[in-house]
Structures are given as structure tokens and as C-alpha cells.
């Protein structure tokens, strides 16, 4: 079993032509294989949940289950069942993804070590990296640049000094990128949570990488900022109401309709001429 090497750049991933040309594979088999390749890590493995695979492939979880079985029968993937050591509960499966090239469908002779779940497949042959050493170095540099841009944006919004070189912060960002999120998603999450938490004395302490880039990242991304019917209510509440109706031009238009303003102006002009 010849495994695919995860040697892509994070903004995109590649698929072998032999997968597209394989007439023996169904549409779902090709789509689910592509989803698994998208999630590959640098050890040629991935472990997305069935619900994630179903969502990204556009099918039901039952279809995912059937298709995973058929891909394993065709020796395009190797599945390893995993359990939580403490609870004994099944967790997401670990998948080794084979090359789809013709002639590569041999029994696995081994692979890499996964210390987290004690999975061992030894002496697995990996395909050559499609990038030169210089390009691989460039890819790592690009990751550092992405980390810096994201953290710089967060610091600017919350007036803090978080570092993009912190291992925990890098790991959180990389984890979200491997799940398929893109750089722009981080900016949107930052904007959403700044809008919600910045003026909240209890919640603004959580405007930090470990909170907003953690497991609730997708929920934060899909939040819709609350706006009052007639504009931003928090801004209105902070405005001092003047007793003089014309002391603040913007305030006047906020409090009165066009019809009411016309009446006020007419009364004011009438009073002026009567004097």
C-alpha cells in the first residue's frame, strides 16, 4: 500500500489524475476519497468524523459508512478503529490513504507511528514529495506569515500583545486550517467576538487565541452579530440626550421621524414670526 505524502500548501491540495480516470470508482467513492486526502496530515493519515466527511462530500453518514467499506476493499484506504483509553468509547477512525495510481494496490507492509493511539504500520513506502526542499521551506515560512497576520489582526482589534510564535497559538491555528478553515475565517471570528465581547467587562478577557481559535471556532464563525432594529443600540445608549432638541443633529434624526421634524420646524418658524 503506497501512501500519499502530505506535501501540499495549506491553501490547496492535490489529487492524482489516476483517481479521476478510474472508471471503477463511483462518484461517492471519488468524493469521499478526495475529502480524506484534504484532511491528510504530514504522517499520511487523517481522522475526520463521519459527520464531517458527510458534510464535505454532500451525502449522508450511511453513505459514508458504505463508501468507506468499499474504498477499504479496493485498498485505497486503510482504516484503524480507535478508542479513548480512559473511557473505552469509540472515537473517530484513523485513515491511511493510499495512492490511487495503478499498480499501487498492494497489501500494507507498515507505516508510521501514532503515539496518541498506539497504532503501528511499519515500513510503509511513501511517494516522493512533489515539492523541492526550497519549496517545502517556503511552505513552512508561509505558515509563519499566516500566523503573524492573524495574531497581528487580533492584537489590533483588542489592543493586546499576543505572540504568533507561541506553540499553543500556532497549534490552534494549524488545527483549524487542517479542518478546512481558511485565513479569512479567522478574521471573521475575531470580528464577531470583538463585536460581542469587547464592551462586556466579564467576557472581554476571553478575547484571546486559546478561546476564540479553540473547539468552538466554527460556532463563532457562524454567529450573526446582533443589531438593534433602528441601528446599534449600544451606541445609542452611550449618547447623552440633550434637552435642546437641536443640540445634536444626528440625535435629532434618531429620535424623530421626517413628519415629526417637519412639524417641529413649522412650529419653530411660526413662533419666530409671531414674535
GROMACS .gro file of C-alpha atoms in nm:
model
  275
    1UNK     CA    1   0.000   0.000   0.000
    2UNK     CA    2   0.172   0.316  -0.123
    3UNK     CA    3   0.063   0.609   0.094
    4UNK     CA    4   0.017   0.967  -0.018
    5UNK     CA    5   0.262   1.214   0.136
    6UNK     CA    6   0.104   1.532   0.270
    7UNK     CA    7   0.333   1.779   0.095
    8UNK     CA    8   0.084   2.041  -0.018
    9UNK     CA    9   0.046   2.403   0.079
   10UNK     CA   10  -0.238   2.474   0.318
   11UNK     CA   11  -0.441   2.687   0.078
   12UNK     CA   12  -0.495   2.393  -0.158
   13UNK     CA   13  -0.435   2.020  -0.201
   14UNK     CA   14  -0.368   1.793  -0.498
   15UNK     CA   15  -0.534   1.480  -0.635
   16UNK     CA   16  -0.372   1.226  -0.868
   17UNK     CA   17  -0.510   1.206  -1.221
   18UNK     CA   18  -0.548   0.832  -1.181
   19UNK     CA   19  -0.831   0.888  -0.932
   20UNK     CA   20  -1.034   1.092  -1.181
   21UNK     CA   21  -0.956   0.846  -1.462
   22UNK     CA   22  -1.055   0.538  -1.261
   23UNK     CA   23  -1.385   0.422  -1.414
   24UNK     CA   24  -1.427   0.154  -1.145
   25UNK     CA   25  -1.495   0.414  -0.876
   26UNK     CA   26  -1.837   0.565  -0.812
   27UNK     CA   27  -1.894   0.938  -0.767
   28UNK     CA   28  -1.926   0.897  -0.389
   29UNK     CA   29  -1.609   0.687  -0.372
   30UNK     CA   30  -1.418   0.960  -0.552
   31UNK     CA   31  -1.569   1.241  -0.343
   32UNK     CA   32  -1.505   1.071  -0.007
   33UNK     CA   33  -1.152   0.977  -0.113
   34UNK     CA   34  -1.096   1.346  -0.202
   35UNK     CA   35  -1.231   1.457   0.139
   36UNK     CA   36  -0.991   1.220   0.316
   37UNK     CA   37  -0.698   1.349   0.110
   38UNK     CA   38  -0.797   1.703   0.204
   39UNK     CA   39  -0.755   1.616   0.573
   40UNK     CA   40  -0.422   1.432   0.541
   41UNK     CA   41  -0.150   1.532   0.787
   42UNK     CA   42   0.226   1.506   0.749
   43UNK     CA   43   0.215   1.140   0.855
   44UNK     CA   44  -0.012   1.043   0.565
   45UNK     CA   45  -0.308   0.994   0.797
   46UNK     CA   46  -0.630   1.172   0.884
   47UNK     CA   47  -0.915   1.125   1.131
   48UNK     CA   48  -1.222   1.331   1.034
   49UNK     CA   49  -1.557   1.234   1.188
   50UNK     CA   50  -1.819   1.066   0.970
   51UNK     CA   51  -2.037   1.375   1.011
   52UNK     CA   52  -1.754   1.592   0.875
   53UNK     CA   53  -1.696   1.361   0.579
   54UNK     CA   54  -2.070   1.356   0.504
   55UNK     CA   55  -2.096   1.734   0.515
   56UNK     CA   56  -1.797   1.793   0.288
   57UNK     CA   57  -1.885   1.516   0.043
   58UNK     CA   58  -2.253   1.616   0.025
   59UNK     CA   59  -2.402   1.284   0.132
   60UNK     CA   60  -2.548   1.103   0.433
   61UNK     CA   61  -2.347   0.936   0.708
   62UNK     CA   62  -2.492   0.600   0.597
   63UNK     CA   63  -2.343   0.661   0.252
   64UNK     CA   64  -2.010   0.750   0.413
   65UNK     CA   65  -2.010   0.423   0.607
   66UNK     CA   66  -2.082   0.214   0.296
   67UNK     CA   67  -1.830   0.402   0.085
   68UNK     CA   68  -1.552   0.376   0.344
   69UNK     CA   69  -1.604  -0.001   0.342
   70UNK     CA   70  -1.581  -0.017  -0.039
   71UNK     CA   71  -1.271   0.205  -0.051
   72UNK     CA   72  -1.104  -0.023   0.203
   73UNK     CA   73  -1.199  -0.330   0.000
   74UNK     CA   74  -1.038  -0.167  -0.305
   75UNK     CA   75  -0.726  -0.100  -0.096
   76UNK     CA   76  -0.743   0.277  -0.144
   77UNK     CA   77  -0.755   0.339   0.230
   78UNK     CA   78  -0.656   0.158   0.548
   79UNK     CA   79  -0.890   0.216   0.843
   80UNK     CA   80  -0.787   0.184   1.207
   81UNK     CA   81  -1.054   0.182   1.479
   82UNK     CA   82  -0.968   0.386   1.786
   83UNK     CA   83  -1.097   0.405   2.143
   84UNK     CA   84  -1.045   0.652   2.423
   85UNK     CA   85  -0.805   0.485   2.668
   86UNK     CA   86  -0.980   0.624   2.976
   87UNK     CA   87  -1.346   0.576   2.881
   88UNK     CA   88  -1.322   0.295   2.626
   89UNK     CA   89  -1.561   0.490   2.400
   90UNK     CA   90  -1.504   0.475   2.025
   91UNK     CA   91  -1.352   0.789   1.877
   92UNK     CA   92  -1.309   0.892   1.513
   93UNK     CA   93  -1.137   0.635   1.291
   94UNK     CA   94  -0.781   0.683   1.175
   95UNK     CA   95  -0.738   0.657   0.797
   96UNK     CA   96  -0.425   0.584   0.595
   97UNK     CA   97  -0.485   0.698   0.237
   98UNK     CA   98  -0.318   0.504  -0.045
   99UNK     CA   99  -0.203   0.637  -0.378
  100UNK     CA  100  -0.469   0.592  -0.646
  101UNK     CA  101  -0.206   0.515  -0.912
  102UNK     CA  102  -0.243   0.188  -1.098
  103UNK     CA  103  -0.016  -0.084  -0.965
  104UNK     CA  104  -0.004   0.067  -0.616
  105UNK     CA  105  -0.270  -0.160  -0.466
  106UNK     CA  106  -0.055  -0.396  -0.260
  107UNK     CA  107  -0.106  -0.512   0.098
  108UNK     CA  108   0.032  -0.263   0.352
  109UNK     CA  109   0.370  -0.360   0.487
  110UNK     CA  110   0.371  -0.096   0.755
  111UNK     CA  111   0.368   0.275   0.818
  112UNK     CA  112   0.430   0.547   1.071
  113UNK     CA  113   0.385   0.560   1.445
  114UNK     CA  114   0.082   0.724   1.604
  115UNK     CA  115   0.177   0.758   1.974
  116UNK     CA  116  -0.163   0.905   2.065
  117UNK     CA  117  -0.344   0.577   1.993
  118UNK     CA  118  -0.057   0.323   1.969
  119UNK     CA  119  -0.130   0.244   1.604
  120UNK     CA  120   0.165   0.084   1.422
  121UNK     CA  121   0.203   0.017   1.050
  122UNK     CA  122   0.571  -0.039   0.979
  123UNK     CA  123   0.793   0.015   0.675
  124UNK     CA  124   0.533   0.183   0.457
  125UNK     CA  125   0.666   0.323   0.130
  126UNK     CA  126   0.580   0.691   0.077
  127UNK     CA  127   0.556   0.866  -0.258
  128UNK     CA  128   0.813   1.130  -0.339
  129UNK     CA  129   0.744   1.481  -0.216
  130UNK     CA  130   0.618   1.692  -0.507
  131UNK     CA  131   0.796   2.000  -0.368
  132UNK     CA  132   1.166   2.072  -0.377
  133UNK     CA  133   1.344   2.140  -0.043
  134UNK     CA  134   1.330   2.512  -0.124
  135UNK     CA  135   0.953   2.495  -0.185
  136UNK     CA  136   0.900   2.295   0.135
  137UNK     CA  137   1.090   2.562   0.329
  138UNK     CA  138   0.877   2.828   0.159
  139UNK     CA  139   0.561   2.644   0.269
  140UNK     CA  140   0.672   2.650   0.633
  141UNK     CA  141   0.759   3.017   0.602
  142UNK     CA  142   0.413   3.087   0.458
  143UNK     CA  143   0.255   2.921   0.763
  144UNK     CA  144   0.452   3.153   0.991
  145UNK     CA  145   0.335   3.451   0.787
  146UNK     CA  146  -0.028   3.341   0.820
  147UNK     CA  147   0.013   3.302   1.197
  148UNK     CA  148   0.159   3.650   1.221
  149UNK     CA  149  -0.112   3.814   1.009
  150UNK     CA  150  -0.389   3.653   1.214
  151UNK     CA  151  -0.238   3.743   1.553
  152UNK     CA  152  -0.148   4.095   1.439
  153UNK     CA  153  -0.511   4.145   1.337
  154UNK     CA  154  -0.631   4.018   1.676
  155UNK     CA  155  -0.388   4.243   1.864
  156UNK     CA  156  -0.503   4.544   1.664
  157UNK     CA  157  -0.869   4.475   1.741
  158UNK     CA  158  -0.833   4.405   2.114
  159UNK     CA  159  -0.528   4.623   2.190
  160UNK     CA  160  -0.321   4.331   2.322
  161UNK     CA  161   0.026   4.189   2.251
  162UNK     CA  162  -0.023   3.819   2.181
  163UNK     CA  163   0.270   3.646   2.008
  164UNK     CA  164   0.229   3.447   1.687
  165UNK     CA  165   0.535   3.237   1.776
  166UNK     CA  166   0.376   3.075   2.083
  167UNK     CA  167   0.348   2.698   2.027
  168UNK     CA  168  -0.004   2.672   2.165
  169UNK     CA  169  -0.125   2.954   1.941
  170UNK     CA  170   0.042   2.802   1.633
  171UNK     CA  171  -0.107   2.461   1.712
  172UNK     CA  172  -0.458   2.607   1.743
  173UNK     CA  173  -0.434   2.791   1.412
  174UNK     CA  174  -0.285   2.488   1.236
  175UNK     CA  175  -0.559   2.263   1.376
  176UNK     CA  176  -0.831   2.486   1.233
  177UNK     CA  177  -0.651   2.508   0.896
  178UNK     CA  178  -0.631   2.129   0.879
  179UNK     CA  179  -1.005   2.115   0.940
  180UNK     CA  180  -1.052   2.310   0.619
  181UNK     CA  181  -1.095   2.663   0.751
  182UNK     CA  182  -0.912   2.943   0.567
  183UNK     CA  183  -0.730   3.256   0.680
  184UNK     CA  184  -1.031   3.482   0.616
  185UNK     CA  185  -1.236   3.271   0.860
  186UNK     CA  186  -1.004   3.373   1.144
  187UNK     CA  187  -1.060   3.741   1.069
  188UNK     CA  188  -1.437   3.691   1.070
  189UNK     CA  189  -1.427   3.506   1.403
  190UNK     CA  190  -1.217   3.787   1.552
  191UNK     CA  191  -1.463   4.047   1.424
  192UNK     CA  192  -1.764   3.851   1.555
  193UNK     CA  193  -1.623   3.805   1.904
  194UNK     CA  194  -1.488   4.162   1.928
  195UNK     CA  195  -1.837   4.286   1.839
  196UNK     CA  196  -1.990   4.061   2.107
  197UNK     CA  197  -1.735   4.071   2.389
  198UNK     CA  198  -1.519   4.383   2.368
  199UNK     CA  199  -1.756   4.609   2.565
  200UNK     CA  200  -1.852   4.330   2.807
  201UNK     CA  201  -1.638   4.355   3.121
  202UNK     CA  202  -1.690   3.987   3.204
  203UNK     CA  203  -1.629   3.846   2.856
  204UNK     CA  204  -1.358   4.066   2.706
  205UNK     CA  205  -1.090   3.870   2.896
  206UNK     CA  206  -1.172   3.577   2.664
  207UNK     CA  207  -1.065   3.769   2.353
  208UNK     CA  208  -0.753   3.555   2.330
  209UNK     CA  209  -0.626   3.284   2.088
  210UNK     CA  210  -0.687   2.989   2.320
  211UNK     CA  211  -1.057   3.076   2.344
  212UNK     CA  212  -1.161   3.205   2.003
  213UNK     CA  213  -0.943   2.964   1.800
  214UNK     CA  214  -1.043   2.660   2.007
  215UNK     CA  215  -1.309   2.392   1.965
  216UNK     CA  216  -1.595   2.645   1.930
  217UNK     CA  217  -1.430   2.814   1.630
  218UNK     CA  218  -1.699   2.703   1.384
  219UNK     CA  219  -1.978   2.826   1.611
  220UNK     CA  220  -1.811   3.165   1.648
  221UNK     CA  221  -1.763   3.182   1.270
  222UNK     CA  222  -2.134   3.136   1.207
  223UNK     CA  223  -2.255   3.386   1.465
  224UNK     CA  224  -2.464   3.673   1.334
  225UNK     CA  225  -2.382   3.998   1.522
  226UNK     CA  226  -2.693   4.133   1.692
  227UNK     CA  227  -2.808   4.474   1.576
  228UNK     CA  228  -3.096   4.678   1.711
  229UNK     CA  229  -3.389   4.740   1.479
  230UNK     CA  230  -3.303   5.107   1.441
  231UNK     CA  231  -2.927   5.069   1.446
  232UNK     CA  232  -2.664   4.978   1.704
  233UNK     CA  233  -2.843   5.007   2.038
  234UNK     CA  234  -2.521   5.010   2.240
  235UNK     CA  235  -2.405   5.319   2.053
  236UNK     CA  236  -2.736   5.497   2.113
  237UNK     CA  237  -2.731   5.420   2.484
  238UNK     CA  238  -2.389   5.582   2.515
  239UNK     CA  239  -2.512   5.910   2.366
  240UNK     CA  240  -2.607   6.181   2.612
  241UNK     CA  241  -2.957   6.307   2.545
  242UNK     CA  242  -2.966   6.684   2.536
  243UNK     CA  243  -3.269   6.882   2.648
  244UNK     CA  244  -3.222   7.102   2.343
  245UNK     CA  245  -3.388   6.920   2.054
  246UNK     CA  246  -3.145   7.072   1.804
  247UNK     CA  247  -2.826   7.038   2.012
  248UNK     CA  248  -2.720   6.726   1.823
  249UNK     CA  249  -2.808   6.690   1.455
  250UNK     CA  250  -2.764   6.311   1.449
  251UNK     CA  251  -2.955   6.269   1.773
  252UNK     CA  252  -3.247   6.468   1.631
  253UNK     CA  253  -3.279   6.239   1.331
  254UNK     CA  254  -3.253   5.935   1.558
  255UNK     CA  255  -3.541   6.041   1.782
  256UNK     CA  256  -3.788   6.185   1.530
  257UNK     CA  257  -3.943   6.076   1.203
  258UNK     CA  258  -3.936   6.303   0.897
  259UNK     CA  259  -4.301   6.401   0.956
  260UNK     CA  260  -4.232   6.494   1.318
  261UNK     CA  261  -3.929   6.700   1.215
  262UNK     CA  262  -4.141   6.895   0.965
  263UNK     CA  263  -4.393   6.977   1.236
  264UNK     CA  264  -4.119   7.090   1.476
  265UNK     CA  265  -3.965   7.317   1.211
  266UNK     CA  266  -4.307   7.467   1.119
  267UNK     CA  267  -4.386   7.541   1.485
  268UNK     CA  268  -4.042   7.693   1.536
  269UNK     CA  269  -4.081   7.918   1.232
  270UNK     CA  270  -4.437   8.018   1.333
  271UNK     CA  271  -4.322   8.112   1.684
  272UNK     CA  272  -4.037   8.319   1.536
  273UNK     CA  273  -4.266   8.523   1.309
  274UNK     CA  274  -4.530   8.575   1.582
  275UNK     CA  275  -4.264   8.745   1.794
   0.00000   0.00000   0.00000
